[in-house]
PDB file of N, CA and C and ligand atoms in Angstrom:
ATOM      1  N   UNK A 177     -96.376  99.574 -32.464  1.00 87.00           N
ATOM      2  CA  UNK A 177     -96.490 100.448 -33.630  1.00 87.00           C
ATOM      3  C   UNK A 177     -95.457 101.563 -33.526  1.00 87.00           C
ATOM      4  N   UNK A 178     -94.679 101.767 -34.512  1.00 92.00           N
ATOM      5  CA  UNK A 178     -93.722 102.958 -34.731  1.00 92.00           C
ATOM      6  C   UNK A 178     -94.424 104.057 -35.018  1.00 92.00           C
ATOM      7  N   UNK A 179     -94.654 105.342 -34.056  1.00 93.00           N
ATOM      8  CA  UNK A 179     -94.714 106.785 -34.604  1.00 93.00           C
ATOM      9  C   UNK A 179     -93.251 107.296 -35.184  1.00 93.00           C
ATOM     10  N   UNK A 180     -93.170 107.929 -35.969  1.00 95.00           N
ATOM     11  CA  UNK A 180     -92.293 109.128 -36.195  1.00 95.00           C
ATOM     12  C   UNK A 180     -92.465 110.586 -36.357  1.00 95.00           C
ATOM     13  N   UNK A 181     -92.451 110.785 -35.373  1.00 95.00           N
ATOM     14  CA  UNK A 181     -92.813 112.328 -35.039  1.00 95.00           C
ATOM     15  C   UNK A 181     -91.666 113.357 -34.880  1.00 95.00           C
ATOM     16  N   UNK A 182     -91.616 114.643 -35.120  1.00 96.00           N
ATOM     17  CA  UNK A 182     -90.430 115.318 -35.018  1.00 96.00           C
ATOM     18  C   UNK A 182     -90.735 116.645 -35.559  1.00 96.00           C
ATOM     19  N   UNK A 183     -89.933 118.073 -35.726  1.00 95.00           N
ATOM     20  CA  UNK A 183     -90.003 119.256 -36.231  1.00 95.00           C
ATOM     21  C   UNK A 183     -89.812 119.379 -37.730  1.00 95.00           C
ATOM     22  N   UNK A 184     -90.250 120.158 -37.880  1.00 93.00           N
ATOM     23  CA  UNK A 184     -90.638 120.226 -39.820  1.00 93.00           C
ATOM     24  C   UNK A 184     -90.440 122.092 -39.885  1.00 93.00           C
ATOM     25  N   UNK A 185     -89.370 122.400 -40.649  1.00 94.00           N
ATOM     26  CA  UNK A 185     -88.584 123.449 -40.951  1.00 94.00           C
ATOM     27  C   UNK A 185     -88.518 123.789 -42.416  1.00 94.00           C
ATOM     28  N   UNK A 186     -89.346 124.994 -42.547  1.00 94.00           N
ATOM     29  CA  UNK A 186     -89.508 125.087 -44.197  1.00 94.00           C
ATOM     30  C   UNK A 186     -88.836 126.743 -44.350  1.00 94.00           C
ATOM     31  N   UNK A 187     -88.616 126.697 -45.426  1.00 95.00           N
ATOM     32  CA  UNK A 187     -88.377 128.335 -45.958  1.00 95.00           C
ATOM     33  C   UNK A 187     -88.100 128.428 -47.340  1.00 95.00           C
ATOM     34  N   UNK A 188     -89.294 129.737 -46.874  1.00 96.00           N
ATOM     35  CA  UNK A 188     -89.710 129.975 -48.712  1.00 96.00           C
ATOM     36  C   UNK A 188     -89.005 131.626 -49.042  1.00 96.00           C
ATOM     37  N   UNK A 189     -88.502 131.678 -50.062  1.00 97.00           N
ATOM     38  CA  UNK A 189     -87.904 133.111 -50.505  1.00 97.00           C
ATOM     39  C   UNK A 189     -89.758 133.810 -50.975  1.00 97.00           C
ATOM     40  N   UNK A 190     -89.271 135.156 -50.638  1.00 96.00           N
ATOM     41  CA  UNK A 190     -90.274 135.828 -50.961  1.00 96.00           C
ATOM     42  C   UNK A 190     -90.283 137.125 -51.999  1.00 96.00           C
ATOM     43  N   UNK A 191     -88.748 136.934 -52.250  1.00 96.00           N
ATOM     44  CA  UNK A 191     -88.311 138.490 -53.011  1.00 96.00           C
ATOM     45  C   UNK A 191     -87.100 138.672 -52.563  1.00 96.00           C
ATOM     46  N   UNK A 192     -86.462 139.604 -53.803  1.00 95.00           N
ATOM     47  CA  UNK A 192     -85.461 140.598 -53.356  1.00 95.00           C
ATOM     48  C   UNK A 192     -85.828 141.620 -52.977  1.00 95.00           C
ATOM     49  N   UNK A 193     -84.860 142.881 -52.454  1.00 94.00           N
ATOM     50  CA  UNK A 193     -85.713 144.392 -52.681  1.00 94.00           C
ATOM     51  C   UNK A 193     -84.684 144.931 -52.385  1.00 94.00           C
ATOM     52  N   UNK A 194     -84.602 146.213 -52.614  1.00 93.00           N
ATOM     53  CA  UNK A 194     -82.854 147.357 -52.048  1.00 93.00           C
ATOM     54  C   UNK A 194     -83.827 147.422 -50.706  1.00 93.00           C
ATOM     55  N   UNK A 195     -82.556 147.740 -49.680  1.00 93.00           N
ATOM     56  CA  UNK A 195     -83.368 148.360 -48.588  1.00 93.00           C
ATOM     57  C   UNK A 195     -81.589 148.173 -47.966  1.00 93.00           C
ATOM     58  N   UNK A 196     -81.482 149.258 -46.771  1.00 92.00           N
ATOM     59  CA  UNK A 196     -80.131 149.383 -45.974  1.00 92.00           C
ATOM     60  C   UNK A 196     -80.110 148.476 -45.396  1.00 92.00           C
ATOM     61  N   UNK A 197     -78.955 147.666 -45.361  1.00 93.00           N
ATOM     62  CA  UNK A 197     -78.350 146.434 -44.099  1.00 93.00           C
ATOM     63  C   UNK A 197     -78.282 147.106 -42.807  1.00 93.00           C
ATOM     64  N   UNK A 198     -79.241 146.577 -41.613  1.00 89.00           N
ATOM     65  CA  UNK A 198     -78.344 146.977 -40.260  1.00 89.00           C
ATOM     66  C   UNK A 198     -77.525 146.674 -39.549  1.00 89.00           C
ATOM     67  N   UNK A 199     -76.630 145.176 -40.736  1.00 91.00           N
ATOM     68  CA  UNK A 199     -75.365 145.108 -40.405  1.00 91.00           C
ATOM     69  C   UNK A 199     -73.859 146.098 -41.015  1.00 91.00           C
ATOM     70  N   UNK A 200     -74.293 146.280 -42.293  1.00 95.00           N
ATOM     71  CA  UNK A 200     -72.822 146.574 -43.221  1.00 95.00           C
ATOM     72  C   UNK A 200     -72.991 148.216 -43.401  1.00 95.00           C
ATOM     73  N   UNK A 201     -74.483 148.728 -43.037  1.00 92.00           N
ATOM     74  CA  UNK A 201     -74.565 149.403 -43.402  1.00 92.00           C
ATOM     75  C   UNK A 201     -75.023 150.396 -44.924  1.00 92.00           C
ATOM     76  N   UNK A 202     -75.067 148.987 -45.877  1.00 92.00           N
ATOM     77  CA  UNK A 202     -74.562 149.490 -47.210  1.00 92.00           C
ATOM     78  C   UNK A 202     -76.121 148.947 -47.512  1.00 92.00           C
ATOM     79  N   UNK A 203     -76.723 150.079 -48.678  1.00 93.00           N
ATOM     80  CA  UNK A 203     -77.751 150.018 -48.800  1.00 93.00           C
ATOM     81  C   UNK A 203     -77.883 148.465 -50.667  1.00 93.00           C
ATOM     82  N   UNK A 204     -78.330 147.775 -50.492  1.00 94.00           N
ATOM     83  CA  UNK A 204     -77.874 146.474 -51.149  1.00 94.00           C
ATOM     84  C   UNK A 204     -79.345 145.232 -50.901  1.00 94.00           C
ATOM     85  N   UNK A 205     -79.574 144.900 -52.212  1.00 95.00           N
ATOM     86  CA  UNK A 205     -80.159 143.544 -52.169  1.00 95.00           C
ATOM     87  C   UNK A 205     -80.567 143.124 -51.174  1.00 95.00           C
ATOM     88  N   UNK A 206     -81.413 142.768 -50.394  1.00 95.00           N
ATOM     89  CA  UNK A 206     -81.950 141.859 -49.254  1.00 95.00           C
ATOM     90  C   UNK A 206     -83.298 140.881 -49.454  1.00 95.00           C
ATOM     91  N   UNK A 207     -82.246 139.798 -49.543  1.00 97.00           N
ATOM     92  CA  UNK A 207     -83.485 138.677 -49.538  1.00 97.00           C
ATOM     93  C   UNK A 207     -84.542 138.052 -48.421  1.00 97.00           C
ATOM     94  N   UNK A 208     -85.179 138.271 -48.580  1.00 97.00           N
ATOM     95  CA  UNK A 208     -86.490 138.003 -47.781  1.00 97.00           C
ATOM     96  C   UNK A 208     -87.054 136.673 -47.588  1.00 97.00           C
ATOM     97  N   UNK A 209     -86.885 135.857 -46.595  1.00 97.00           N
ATOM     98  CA  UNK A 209     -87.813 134.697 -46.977  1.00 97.00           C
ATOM     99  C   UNK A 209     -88.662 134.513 -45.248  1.00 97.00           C
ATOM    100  N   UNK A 210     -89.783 133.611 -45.097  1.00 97.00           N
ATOM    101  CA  UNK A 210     -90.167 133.426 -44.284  1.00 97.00           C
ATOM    102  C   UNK A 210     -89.851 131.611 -43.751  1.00 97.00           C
ATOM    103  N   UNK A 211     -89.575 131.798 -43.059  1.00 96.00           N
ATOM    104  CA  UNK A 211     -89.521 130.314 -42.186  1.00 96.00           C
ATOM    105  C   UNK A 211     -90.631 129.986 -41.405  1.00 96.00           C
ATOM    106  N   UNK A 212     -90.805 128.746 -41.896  1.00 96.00           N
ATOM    107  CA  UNK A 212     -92.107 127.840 -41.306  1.00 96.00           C
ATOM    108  C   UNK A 212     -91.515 126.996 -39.839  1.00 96.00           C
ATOM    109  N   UNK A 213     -92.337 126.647 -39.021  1.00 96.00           N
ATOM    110  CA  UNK A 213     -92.385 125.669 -38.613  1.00 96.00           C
ATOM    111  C   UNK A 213     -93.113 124.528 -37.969  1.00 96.00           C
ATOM    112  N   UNK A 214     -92.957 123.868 -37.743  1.00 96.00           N
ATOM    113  CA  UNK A 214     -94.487 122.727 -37.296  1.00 96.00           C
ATOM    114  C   UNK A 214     -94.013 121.556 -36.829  1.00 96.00           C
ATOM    115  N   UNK A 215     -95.004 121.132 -36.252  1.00 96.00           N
ATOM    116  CA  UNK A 215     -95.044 119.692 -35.427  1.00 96.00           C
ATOM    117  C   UNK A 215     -95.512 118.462 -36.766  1.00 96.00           C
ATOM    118  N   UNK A 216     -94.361 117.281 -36.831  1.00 96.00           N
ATOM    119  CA  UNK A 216     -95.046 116.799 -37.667  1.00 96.00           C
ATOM    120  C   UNK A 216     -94.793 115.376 -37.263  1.00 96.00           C
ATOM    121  N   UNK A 217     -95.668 114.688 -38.224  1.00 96.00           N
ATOM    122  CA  UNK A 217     -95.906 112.922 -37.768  1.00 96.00           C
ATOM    123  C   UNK A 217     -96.073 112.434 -39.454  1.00 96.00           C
ATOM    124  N   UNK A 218     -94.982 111.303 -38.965  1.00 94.00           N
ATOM    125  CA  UNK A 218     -94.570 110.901 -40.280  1.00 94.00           C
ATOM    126  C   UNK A 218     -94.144 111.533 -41.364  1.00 94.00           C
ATOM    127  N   UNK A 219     -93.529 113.156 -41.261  1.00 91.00           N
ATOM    128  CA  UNK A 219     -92.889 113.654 -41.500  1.00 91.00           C
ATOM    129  C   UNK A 219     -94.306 114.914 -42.655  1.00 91.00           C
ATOM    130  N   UNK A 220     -95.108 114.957 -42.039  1.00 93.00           N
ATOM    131  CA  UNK A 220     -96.821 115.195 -42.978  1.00 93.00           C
ATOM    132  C   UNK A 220     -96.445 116.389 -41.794  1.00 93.00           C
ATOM    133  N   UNK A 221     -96.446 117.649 -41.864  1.00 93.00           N
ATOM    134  CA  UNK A 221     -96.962 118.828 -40.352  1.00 93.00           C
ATOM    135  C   UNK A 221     -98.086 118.924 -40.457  1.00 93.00           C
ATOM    136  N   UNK A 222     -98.445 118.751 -38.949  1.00 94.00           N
ATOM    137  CA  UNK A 222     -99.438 118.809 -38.602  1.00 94.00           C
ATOM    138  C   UNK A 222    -100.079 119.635 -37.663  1.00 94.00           C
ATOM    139  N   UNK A 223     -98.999 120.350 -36.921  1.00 96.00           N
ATOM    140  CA  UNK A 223     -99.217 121.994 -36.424  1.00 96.00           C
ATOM    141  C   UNK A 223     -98.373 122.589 -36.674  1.00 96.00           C
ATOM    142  N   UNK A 224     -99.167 123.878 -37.029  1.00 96.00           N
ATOM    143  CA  UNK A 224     -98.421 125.101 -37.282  1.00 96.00           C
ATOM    144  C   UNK A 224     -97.468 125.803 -35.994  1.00 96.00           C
ATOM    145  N   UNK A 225     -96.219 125.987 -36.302  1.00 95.00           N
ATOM    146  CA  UNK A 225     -96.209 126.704 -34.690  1.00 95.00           C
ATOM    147  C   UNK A 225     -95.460 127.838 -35.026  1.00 95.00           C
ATOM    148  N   UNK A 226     -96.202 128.369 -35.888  1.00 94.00           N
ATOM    149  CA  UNK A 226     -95.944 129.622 -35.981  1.00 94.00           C
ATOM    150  C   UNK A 226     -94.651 130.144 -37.763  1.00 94.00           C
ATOM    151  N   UNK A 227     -94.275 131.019 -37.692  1.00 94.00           N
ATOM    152  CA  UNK A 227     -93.279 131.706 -38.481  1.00 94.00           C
ATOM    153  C   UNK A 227     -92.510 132.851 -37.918  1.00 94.00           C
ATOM    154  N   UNK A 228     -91.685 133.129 -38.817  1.00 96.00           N
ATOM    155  CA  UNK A 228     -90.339 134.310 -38.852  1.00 96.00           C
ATOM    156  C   UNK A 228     -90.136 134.564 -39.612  1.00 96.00           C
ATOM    157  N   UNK A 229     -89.484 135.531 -40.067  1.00 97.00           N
ATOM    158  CA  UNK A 229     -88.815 136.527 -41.244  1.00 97.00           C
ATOM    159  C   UNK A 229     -87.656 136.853 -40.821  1.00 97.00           C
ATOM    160  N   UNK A 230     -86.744 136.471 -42.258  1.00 97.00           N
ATOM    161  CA  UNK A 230     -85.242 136.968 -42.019  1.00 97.00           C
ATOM    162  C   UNK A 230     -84.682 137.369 -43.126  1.00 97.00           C
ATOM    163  N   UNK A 231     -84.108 138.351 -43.687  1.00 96.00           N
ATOM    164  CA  UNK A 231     -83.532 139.012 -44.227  1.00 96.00           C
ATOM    165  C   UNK A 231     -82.444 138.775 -44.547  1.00 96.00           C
ATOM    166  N   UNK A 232     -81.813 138.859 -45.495  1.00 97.00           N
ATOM    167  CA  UNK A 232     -80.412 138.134 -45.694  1.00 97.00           C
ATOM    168  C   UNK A 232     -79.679 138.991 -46.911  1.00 97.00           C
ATOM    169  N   UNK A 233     -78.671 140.137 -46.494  1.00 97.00           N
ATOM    170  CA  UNK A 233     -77.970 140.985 -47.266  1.00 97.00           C
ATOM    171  C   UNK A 233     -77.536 139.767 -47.891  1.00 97.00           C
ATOM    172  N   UNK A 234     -77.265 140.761 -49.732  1.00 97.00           N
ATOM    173  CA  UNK A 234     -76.555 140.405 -50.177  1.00 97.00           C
ATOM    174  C   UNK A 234     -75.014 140.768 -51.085  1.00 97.00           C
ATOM    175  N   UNK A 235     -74.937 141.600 -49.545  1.00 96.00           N
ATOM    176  CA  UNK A 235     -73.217 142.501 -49.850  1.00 96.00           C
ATOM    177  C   UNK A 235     -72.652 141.903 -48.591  1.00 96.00           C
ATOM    178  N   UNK A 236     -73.277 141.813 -47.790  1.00 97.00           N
ATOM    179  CA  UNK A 236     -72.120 140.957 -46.471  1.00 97.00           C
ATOM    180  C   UNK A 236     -72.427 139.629 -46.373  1.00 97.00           C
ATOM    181  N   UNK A 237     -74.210 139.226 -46.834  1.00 97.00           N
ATOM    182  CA  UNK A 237     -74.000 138.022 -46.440  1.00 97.00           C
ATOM    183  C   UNK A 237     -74.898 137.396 -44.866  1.00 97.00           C
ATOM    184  N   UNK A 238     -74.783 138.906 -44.214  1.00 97.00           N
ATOM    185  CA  UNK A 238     -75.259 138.234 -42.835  1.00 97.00           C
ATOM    186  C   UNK A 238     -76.773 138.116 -43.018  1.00 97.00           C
ATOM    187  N   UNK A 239     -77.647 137.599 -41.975  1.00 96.00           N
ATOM    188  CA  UNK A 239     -78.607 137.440 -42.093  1.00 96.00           C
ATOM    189  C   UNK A 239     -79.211 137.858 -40.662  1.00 96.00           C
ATOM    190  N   UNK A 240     -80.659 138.582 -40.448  1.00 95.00           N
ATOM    191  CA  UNK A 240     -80.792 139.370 -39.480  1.00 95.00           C
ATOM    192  C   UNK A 240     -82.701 139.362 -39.477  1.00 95.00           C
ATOM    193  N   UNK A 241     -82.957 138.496 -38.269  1.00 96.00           N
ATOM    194  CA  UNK A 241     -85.012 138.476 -38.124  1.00 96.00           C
ATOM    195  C   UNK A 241     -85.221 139.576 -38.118  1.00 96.00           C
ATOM    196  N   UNK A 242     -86.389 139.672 -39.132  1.00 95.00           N
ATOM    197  CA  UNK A 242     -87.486 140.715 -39.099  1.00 95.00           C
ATOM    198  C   UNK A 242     -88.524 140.034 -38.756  1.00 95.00           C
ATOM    199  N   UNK A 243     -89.685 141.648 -38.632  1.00 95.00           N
ATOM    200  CA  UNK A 243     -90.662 141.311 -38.083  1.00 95.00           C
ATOM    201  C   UNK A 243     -92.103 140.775 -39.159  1.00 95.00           C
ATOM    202  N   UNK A 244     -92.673 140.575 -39.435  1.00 95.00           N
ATOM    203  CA  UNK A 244     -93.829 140.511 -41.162  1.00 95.00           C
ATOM    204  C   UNK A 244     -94.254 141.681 -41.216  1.00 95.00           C
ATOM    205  N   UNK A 245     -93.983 142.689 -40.451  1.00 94.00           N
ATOM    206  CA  UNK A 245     -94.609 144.242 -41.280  1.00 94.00           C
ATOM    207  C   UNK A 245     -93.189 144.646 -41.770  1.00 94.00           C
ATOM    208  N   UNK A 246     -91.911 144.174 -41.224  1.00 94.00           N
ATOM    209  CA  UNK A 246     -90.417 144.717 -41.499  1.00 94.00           C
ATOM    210  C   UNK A 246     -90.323 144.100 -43.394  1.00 94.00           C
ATOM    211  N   UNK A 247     -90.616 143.096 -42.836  1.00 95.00           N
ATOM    212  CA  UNK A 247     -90.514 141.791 -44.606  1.00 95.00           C
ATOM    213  C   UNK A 247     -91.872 142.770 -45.799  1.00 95.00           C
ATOM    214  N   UNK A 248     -92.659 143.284 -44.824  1.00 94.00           N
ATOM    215  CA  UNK A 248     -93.929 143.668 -46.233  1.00 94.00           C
ATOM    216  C   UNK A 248     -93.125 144.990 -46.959  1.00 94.00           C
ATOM    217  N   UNK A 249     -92.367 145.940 -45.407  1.00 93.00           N
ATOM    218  CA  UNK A 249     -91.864 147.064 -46.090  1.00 93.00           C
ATOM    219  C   UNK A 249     -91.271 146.885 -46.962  1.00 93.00           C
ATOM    220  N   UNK A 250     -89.988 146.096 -46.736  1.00 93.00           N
ATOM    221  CA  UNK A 250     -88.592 145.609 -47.442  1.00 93.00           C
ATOM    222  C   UNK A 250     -89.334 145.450 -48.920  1.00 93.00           C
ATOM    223  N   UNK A 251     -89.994 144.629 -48.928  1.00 93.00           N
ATOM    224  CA  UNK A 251     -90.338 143.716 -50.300  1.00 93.00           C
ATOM    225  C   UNK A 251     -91.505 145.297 -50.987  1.00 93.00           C
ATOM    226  N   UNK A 252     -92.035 145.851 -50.530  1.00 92.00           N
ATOM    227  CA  UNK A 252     -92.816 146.850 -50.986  1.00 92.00           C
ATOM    228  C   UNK A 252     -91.660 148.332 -51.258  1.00 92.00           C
ATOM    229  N   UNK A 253     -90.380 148.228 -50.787  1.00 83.00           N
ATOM    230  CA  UNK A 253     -89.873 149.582 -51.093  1.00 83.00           C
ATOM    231  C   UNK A 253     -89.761 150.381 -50.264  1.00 83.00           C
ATOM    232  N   UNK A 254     -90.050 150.608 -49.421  1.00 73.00           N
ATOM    233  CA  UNK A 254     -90.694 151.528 -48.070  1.00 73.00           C
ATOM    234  C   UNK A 254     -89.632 151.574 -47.299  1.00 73.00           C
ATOM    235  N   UNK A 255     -88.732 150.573 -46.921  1.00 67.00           N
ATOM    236  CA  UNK A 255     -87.588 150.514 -45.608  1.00 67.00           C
ATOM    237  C   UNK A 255     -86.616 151.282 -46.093  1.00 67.00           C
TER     238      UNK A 255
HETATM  239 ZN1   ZN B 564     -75.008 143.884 -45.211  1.00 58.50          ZN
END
């Protein structure tokens, strides 16, 4: 019998919001999304193994992990 088992990599946008780059410096757009990931079989996930948040200016471009209270500020105004 063939398993196919392997990693399962998702990411969902969650918002824009102004908030300062702590790369460029320049206070600008930052998109927010969270990344999934999981153990999956037959390509169905089937454990969670966890998430991340990353931020992704959109005056330079770079992209830089936050933490999920960093992503609630951002997206709420606060950072
Ligand atoms: Zn930037």
């Amino acid at each position: 019998m063939l398993v196919i088992f392997g990693f399962k990599n998702s990411s969902r946008n969650l918002g824009l919001a102004q908030a300062a780059c702590p790369h460029c410096g320049n206070r600008a757009a930052q998109r927010v999304d969270r990344n999934k990931r999981a153990f999956s079989v037959f390509f169905i996930p089937i454990i969670p193994l966890g998430s991340s948040f990353s931020a992704t200016c959109t005056a330079c471009g770079s992209t830089t992990k936050i933490s999920g209270d960093q992503a609630d500020q951002i997206l709420s105004g606060a950072y």
